[in-house]
């Protein structure tokens, strides 16, 4: 396995395609606020996704559907203020691009103008092709998203693995090729069989970033709050937890309660 790593001062959409060509895997994580983005960027993560998963993680909604364009712009502008190196990709939220290509372009322009994001991501295949073309024609880079597309959760009915059947796998491969031909600079492939994801990654020149799509793809993305173990109700097989922050934060908060109640905090050195 290649661990090649070029020293990029600033990641652009071109850097990602170059990384794939050089066999360097791409690291991507989510962030929705300044403080988290500062740490993620400082750690050398290549791509920061201001995902519409903010709807679940930050606002506590059951799905990604309720988050608005204004709310995405708020999260993205906070992230942008923290960044020195990473490419910042911002999700177009549900309802901001599906109805017609002109609306899709207006939404993408608002994100670029009002947040300072570097690219947008949207879900779907041939049904959103015309919207992608419009956005690209305005000079805005687009990342695709295939496989499990959470904005269509009520169509699927479940969050189970997608494209296990031949017909759906065939459509996914056609959509991936179409996204490349249309001009997308990368595609997120979510929760599909590893063999299929590898096949797609090997057949395209643009990077495929996987989440629950095995290690035969060109990079990986996780939701930061999940990989830090801050969320603990969500336990898909693909999730590797690097910390158990839920436990550690709970212990810290409990200790704070004890210290305040017992007047241990603040002590003499912690006052004026
Ligand atoms: O919104 C999000 O966080 C995403 C990732 C799961 C890829 O789209």
Short mmCIF file of C-alpha atoms and ligand atoms in Angstrom, two decimals:
data_model
loop_
_atom_site.label_atom_id
_atom_site.label_comp_id
_atom_site.label_asym_id
_atom_site.label_seq_id
_atom_site.Cartn_x
_atom_site.Cartn_y
_atom_site.Cartn_z
CA UNK A 1 0.00 0.00 0.00
CA UNK A 2 1.34 3.44 -0.95
CA UNK A 3 1.90 6.02 1.78
CA UNK A 4 3.27 8.64 -0.65
CA UNK A 5 2.76 12.19 0.67
CA UNK A 6 3.57 15.43 -1.11
CA UNK A 7 3.80 18.58 1.01
CA UNK A 8 0.81 20.69 -0.09
CA UNK A 9 0.65 24.20 1.42
CA UNK A 10 -2.95 24.58 0.26
CA UNK A 11 -5.22 21.82 -1.02
CA UNK A 12 -7.13 22.56 -4.22
CA UNK A 13 -9.41 20.41 -6.33
CA UNK A 14 -6.40 19.85 -8.61
CA UNK A 15 -4.30 18.60 -5.68
CA UNK A 16 -6.88 15.87 -5.04
CA UNK A 17 -6.78 14.57 -8.61
CA UNK A 18 -2.96 14.70 -8.43
CA UNK A 19 -3.00 12.75 -5.15
CA UNK A 20 -5.04 10.01 -6.80
CA UNK A 21 -2.66 9.90 -9.76
CA UNK A 22 0.30 9.63 -7.34
CA UNK A 23 -1.35 6.94 -5.21
CA UNK A 24 -1.65 9.22 -2.16
CA UNK A 25 -4.82 8.55 -0.17
CA UNK A 26 -7.03 11.54 0.64
CA UNK A 27 -8.16 12.27 4.22
CA UNK A 28 -11.48 14.02 4.75
CA UNK A 29 -13.48 14.82 7.91
CA UNK A 30 -16.49 16.95 8.71
CA UNK A 31 -16.50 20.22 10.66
CA UNK A 32 -19.32 22.64 11.33
CA UNK A 33 -17.68 25.26 13.55
CA UNK A 34 -14.52 27.35 13.93
CA UNK A 35 -12.93 25.56 16.90
CA UNK A 36 -13.28 22.05 15.48
CA UNK A 37 -12.19 23.18 12.00
CA UNK A 38 -9.04 24.79 13.44
CA UNK A 39 -8.00 21.48 15.05
CA UNK A 40 -8.93 19.37 12.01
CA UNK A 41 -7.06 21.68 9.63
CA UNK A 42 -4.04 21.92 11.93
CA UNK A 43 -3.83 18.12 12.01
CA UNK A 44 -3.31 18.06 8.23
CA UNK A 45 -6.66 16.73 7.04
CA UNK A 46 -6.86 17.33 3.27
CA UNK A 47 -10.57 18.06 2.87
CA UNK A 48 -13.04 19.47 5.39
CA UNK A 49 -16.66 18.74 4.62
CA UNK A 50 -19.25 21.10 6.01
CA UNK A 51 -21.75 18.28 5.77
CA UNK A 52 -25.50 18.53 6.05
CA UNK A 53 -24.96 15.92 8.79
CA UNK A 54 -24.83 19.13 10.87
CA UNK A 55 -28.61 18.67 10.84
CA UNK A 56 -28.17 15.52 12.97
CA UNK A 57 -24.97 16.27 14.85
CA UNK A 58 -25.40 19.96 15.68
CA UNK A 59 -29.18 20.39 15.68
CA UNK A 60 -30.36 16.93 16.81
CA UNK A 61 -32.69 16.30 13.87
CA UNK A 62 -33.42 12.69 12.93
CA UNK A 63 -32.45 13.27 9.27
CA UNK A 64 -30.41 15.69 7.15
CA UNK A 65 -33.56 17.09 5.51
CA UNK A 66 -34.44 20.01 7.82
CA UNK A 67 -31.17 21.97 7.62
CA UNK A 68 -31.52 25.15 5.56
CA UNK A 69 -29.24 26.93 3.12
CA UNK A 70 -28.85 29.84 5.57
CA UNK A 71 -27.80 27.41 8.32
CA UNK A 72 -25.27 25.69 6.00
CA UNK A 73 -23.82 29.10 5.13
CA UNK A 74 -23.50 29.95 8.83
CA UNK A 75 -21.63 26.68 9.54
CA UNK A 76 -19.43 27.01 6.44
CA UNK A 77 -18.41 30.60 7.13
CA UNK A 78 -17.36 29.61 10.68
CA UNK A 79 -15.23 26.78 9.26
CA UNK A 80 -13.67 28.96 6.57
CA UNK A 81 -12.38 31.44 9.17
CA UNK A 82 -10.32 28.63 10.73
CA UNK A 83 -8.66 27.20 7.64
CA UNK A 84 -5.06 27.55 6.43
CA UNK A 85 -4.63 24.43 4.29
CA UNK A 86 -7.67 22.20 3.77
CA UNK A 87 -10.08 22.33 0.86
CA UNK A 88 -13.52 23.20 2.26
CA UNK A 89 -16.47 21.47 0.56
CA UNK A 90 -19.97 22.55 1.54
CA UNK A 91 -23.09 20.39 1.17
CA UNK A 92 -25.99 21.84 -0.78
CA UNK A 93 -28.88 21.05 1.59
CA UNK A 94 -32.06 19.20 0.67
CA UNK A 95 -34.44 21.43 -1.28
CA UNK A 96 -31.77 23.87 -2.47
CA UNK A 97 -30.95 22.19 -5.81
CA UNK A 98 -33.46 19.47 -6.72
CA UNK A 99 -36.22 21.57 -8.27
CA UNK A 100 -34.34 23.12 -11.20
CA UNK A 101 -30.80 23.92 -12.36
CA UNK A 102 -31.23 27.69 -11.96
CA UNK A 103 -32.16 27.28 -8.31
CA UNK A 104 -29.21 24.92 -7.87
CA UNK A 105 -26.89 27.57 -9.30
CA UNK A 106 -28.39 30.30 -7.10
CA UNK A 107 -27.84 28.10 -4.01
CA UNK A 108 -24.25 27.26 -4.99
CA UNK A 109 -23.49 30.95 -5.60
CA UNK A 110 -24.89 31.89 -2.19
CA UNK A 111 -22.64 29.30 -0.55
CA UNK A 112 -19.54 30.51 -2.40
CA UNK A 113 -20.27 34.23 -1.91
CA UNK A 114 -21.59 34.23 1.65
CA UNK A 115 -19.43 31.53 3.25
CA UNK A 116 -16.22 31.59 1.22
CA UNK A 117 -16.37 27.79 0.73
CA UNK A 118 -14.19 26.30 -2.00
CA UNK A 119 -16.59 23.77 -3.57
CA UNK A 120 -20.06 22.30 -3.15
CA UNK A 121 -21.27 18.71 -2.82
CA UNK A 122 -24.65 17.41 -3.89
CA UNK A 123 -26.32 14.01 -3.88
CA UNK A 124 -27.52 11.99 -6.85
CA UNK A 125 -26.76 10.83 -10.38
CA UNK A 126 -28.34 11.56 -13.72
CA UNK A 127 -31.36 13.29 -12.14
CA UNK A 128 -29.08 16.17 -11.04
CA UNK A 129 -26.85 16.27 -14.14
CA UNK A 130 -28.24 19.56 -15.50
CA UNK A 131 -27.85 21.26 -12.12
CA UNK A 132 -24.24 20.11 -11.89
CA UNK A 133 -23.54 21.47 -15.40
CA UNK A 134 -25.00 24.88 -14.48
CA UNK A 135 -22.96 25.10 -11.29
CA UNK A 136 -19.76 24.03 -13.05
CA UNK A 137 -20.36 26.57 -15.84
CA UNK A 138 -20.30 29.30 -13.18
CA UNK A 139 -16.82 28.13 -12.13
CA UNK A 140 -17.88 26.38 -8.93
CA UNK A 141 -16.24 22.96 -8.34
CA UNK A 142 -18.71 20.14 -7.61
CA UNK A 143 -18.22 16.93 -5.63
CA UNK A 144 -20.78 14.17 -6.29
CA UNK A 145 -22.29 11.80 -3.71
CA UNK A 146 -23.61 8.32 -4.64
CA UNK A 147 -24.60 5.10 -2.88
CA UNK A 148 -26.45 5.83 0.33
CA UNK A 149 -27.66 9.39 -0.16
CA UNK A 150 -29.19 10.48 3.18
CA UNK A 151 -31.33 13.24 1.62
CA UNK A 152 -33.35 10.41 -0.05
CA UNK A 153 -33.81 8.44 3.17
CA UNK A 154 -37.60 8.40 2.86
CA UNK A 155 -37.29 6.86 -0.62
CA UNK A 156 -34.92 4.11 0.58
CA UNK A 157 -36.68 3.60 3.92
CA UNK A 158 -33.47 2.47 5.67
CA UNK A 159 -29.78 3.33 6.07
CA UNK A 160 -28.65 -0.15 4.95
CA UNK A 161 -25.87 -0.87 2.43
CA UNK A 162 -26.76 0.28 -1.12
CA UNK A 163 -26.10 -1.25 -4.54
CA UNK A 164 -25.87 -4.87 -3.40
CA UNK A 165 -28.10 -5.92 -6.31
CA UNK A 166 -26.75 -5.95 -9.87
CA UNK A 167 -29.25 -3.40 -11.25
CA UNK A 168 -28.45 -0.79 -8.60
CA UNK A 169 -24.71 -1.46 -8.92
CA UNK A 170 -24.96 -0.94 -12.69
CA UNK A 171 -26.79 2.38 -12.23
CA UNK A 172 -24.22 3.49 -9.67
CA UNK A 173 -21.35 2.76 -12.08
CA UNK A 174 -23.12 4.66 -14.88
CA UNK A 175 -23.83 7.61 -12.58
CA UNK A 176 -20.20 7.71 -11.38
CA UNK A 177 -18.94 7.81 -14.97
CA UNK A 178 -21.50 10.49 -15.85
CA UNK A 179 -20.37 12.63 -12.87
CA UNK A 180 -16.75 12.37 -14.04
CA UNK A 181 -17.67 13.19 -17.65
CA UNK A 182 -19.81 16.14 -16.53
CA UNK A 183 -16.84 17.59 -14.65
CA UNK A 184 -17.15 16.69 -10.95
CA UNK A 185 -13.72 16.76 -9.29
CA UNK A 186 -14.46 13.89 -6.86
CA UNK A 187 -17.26 11.62 -5.64
CA UNK A 188 -18.25 10.47 -2.17
CA UNK A 189 -19.40 6.83 -2.20
CA UNK A 190 -21.38 6.00 0.91
CA UNK A 191 -22.15 2.52 2.28
CA UNK A 192 -21.69 0.33 -0.78
CA UNK A 193 -19.91 -3.05 -1.08
CA UNK A 194 -16.10 -2.66 -0.98
CA UNK A 195 -15.68 -4.65 -4.22
CA UNK A 196 -18.00 -2.32 -6.14
CA UNK A 197 -16.36 0.81 -4.68
CA UNK A 198 -12.91 -0.47 -5.69
CA UNK A 199 -14.14 -1.18 -9.20
CA UNK A 200 -15.55 2.36 -9.50
CA UNK A 201 -12.34 3.94 -8.10
CA UNK A 202 -10.18 1.95 -10.51
CA UNK A 203 -12.30 2.82 -13.53
CA UNK A 204 -12.28 6.62 -12.95
CA UNK A 205 -9.53 9.25 -12.90
CA UNK A 206 -11.26 11.50 -10.34
CA UNK A 207 -10.91 10.54 -6.65
CA UNK A 208 -13.52 8.38 -4.95
CA UNK A 209 -13.81 9.17 -1.25
CA UNK A 210 -15.44 6.35 0.68
CA UNK A 211 -17.49 6.13 3.84
CA UNK A 212 -18.36 2.52 4.53
CA UNK A 213 -16.99 1.65 1.09
CA UNK A 214 -13.83 -0.31 1.99
CA UNK A 215 -10.18 0.53 1.39
CA UNK A 216 -9.97 0.12 -2.37
CA UNK A 217 -11.02 3.75 -2.90
CA UNK A 218 -8.88 6.91 -3.09
CA UNK A 219 -9.68 8.40 0.30
CA UNK A 220 -11.86 8.17 3.39
CA UNK A 221 -14.35 10.46 5.08
CA UNK A 222 -15.92 10.16 8.53
CA UNK A 223 -18.13 12.41 10.60
CA UNK A 224 -15.70 13.92 13.12
CA UNK A 225 -18.07 13.71 16.10
CA UNK A 226 -18.52 9.97 15.38
CA UNK A 227 -14.81 9.15 15.05
CA UNK A 228 -14.10 11.07 18.27
CA UNK A 229 -16.74 9.03 20.07
CA UNK A 230 -18.81 12.08 21.01
CA UNK A 231 -21.90 10.46 19.57
CA UNK A 232 -22.52 7.01 21.00
CA UNK A 233 -25.92 5.94 19.68
CA UNK A 234 -24.56 5.54 16.12
CA UNK A 235 -22.57 2.31 15.66
CA UNK A 236 -22.23 1.28 12.01
CA UNK A 237 -19.64 -1.37 11.21
CA UNK A 238 -17.56 1.06 9.13
CA UNK A 239 -17.01 3.50 12.00
CA UNK A 240 -13.62 3.45 13.72
CA UNK A 241 -13.67 5.39 16.98
CA UNK A 242 -10.35 7.07 17.73
CA UNK A 243 -11.44 8.35 21.14
CA UNK A 244 -14.27 7.83 23.59
CA UNK A 245 -14.97 11.52 24.13
CA UNK A 246 -18.53 10.85 25.27
CA UNK A 247 -17.10 9.07 28.31
CA UNK A 248 -14.22 11.48 28.85
CA UNK A 249 -16.39 14.58 28.54
CA UNK A 250 -19.01 13.12 30.86
CA UNK A 251 -16.31 12.42 33.46
CA UNK A 252 -14.98 15.98 33.10
CA UNK A 253 -18.46 17.50 33.51
CA UNK A 254 -19.18 15.29 36.53
CA UNK A 255 -15.88 16.32 38.10
CA UNK A 256 -16.75 19.99 37.49
CA UNK A 257 -20.10 19.54 39.25
CA UNK A 258 -18.31 17.94 42.21
CA UNK A 259 -15.68 20.70 42.32
CA UNK A 260 -18.25 23.51 42.17
CA UNK A 261 -20.52 21.94 44.79
CA UNK A 262 -17.61 21.28 47.15
CA UNK A 263 -16.11 24.75 46.56
CA UNK A 264 -12.90 23.06 45.38
CA UNK A 265 -13.18 25.22 42.24
CA UNK A 266 -12.01 27.93 42.00
CA UNK A 267 -9.02 27.65 44.33
CA UNK A 268 -6.73 30.49 45.42
CA UNK A 269 -4.69 30.41 42.20
CA UNK A 270 -7.83 30.52 40.07
CA UNK A 271 -9.08 33.85 41.32
CA UNK A 272 -8.04 37.56 41.39
O1 LIG B 1 -23.09 15.26 5.50
C1 LIG B 1 -22.12 14.49 5.67
O2 LIG B 1 -21.47 14.45 6.72
C2 LIG B 1 -21.74 13.63 4.55
C3 LIG B 1 -20.73 12.56 4.81
C4 LIG B 1 -21.35 11.44 5.55
C5 LIG B 1 -20.07 12.11 3.58
O3 LIG B 1 -22.26 13.77 3.48
#
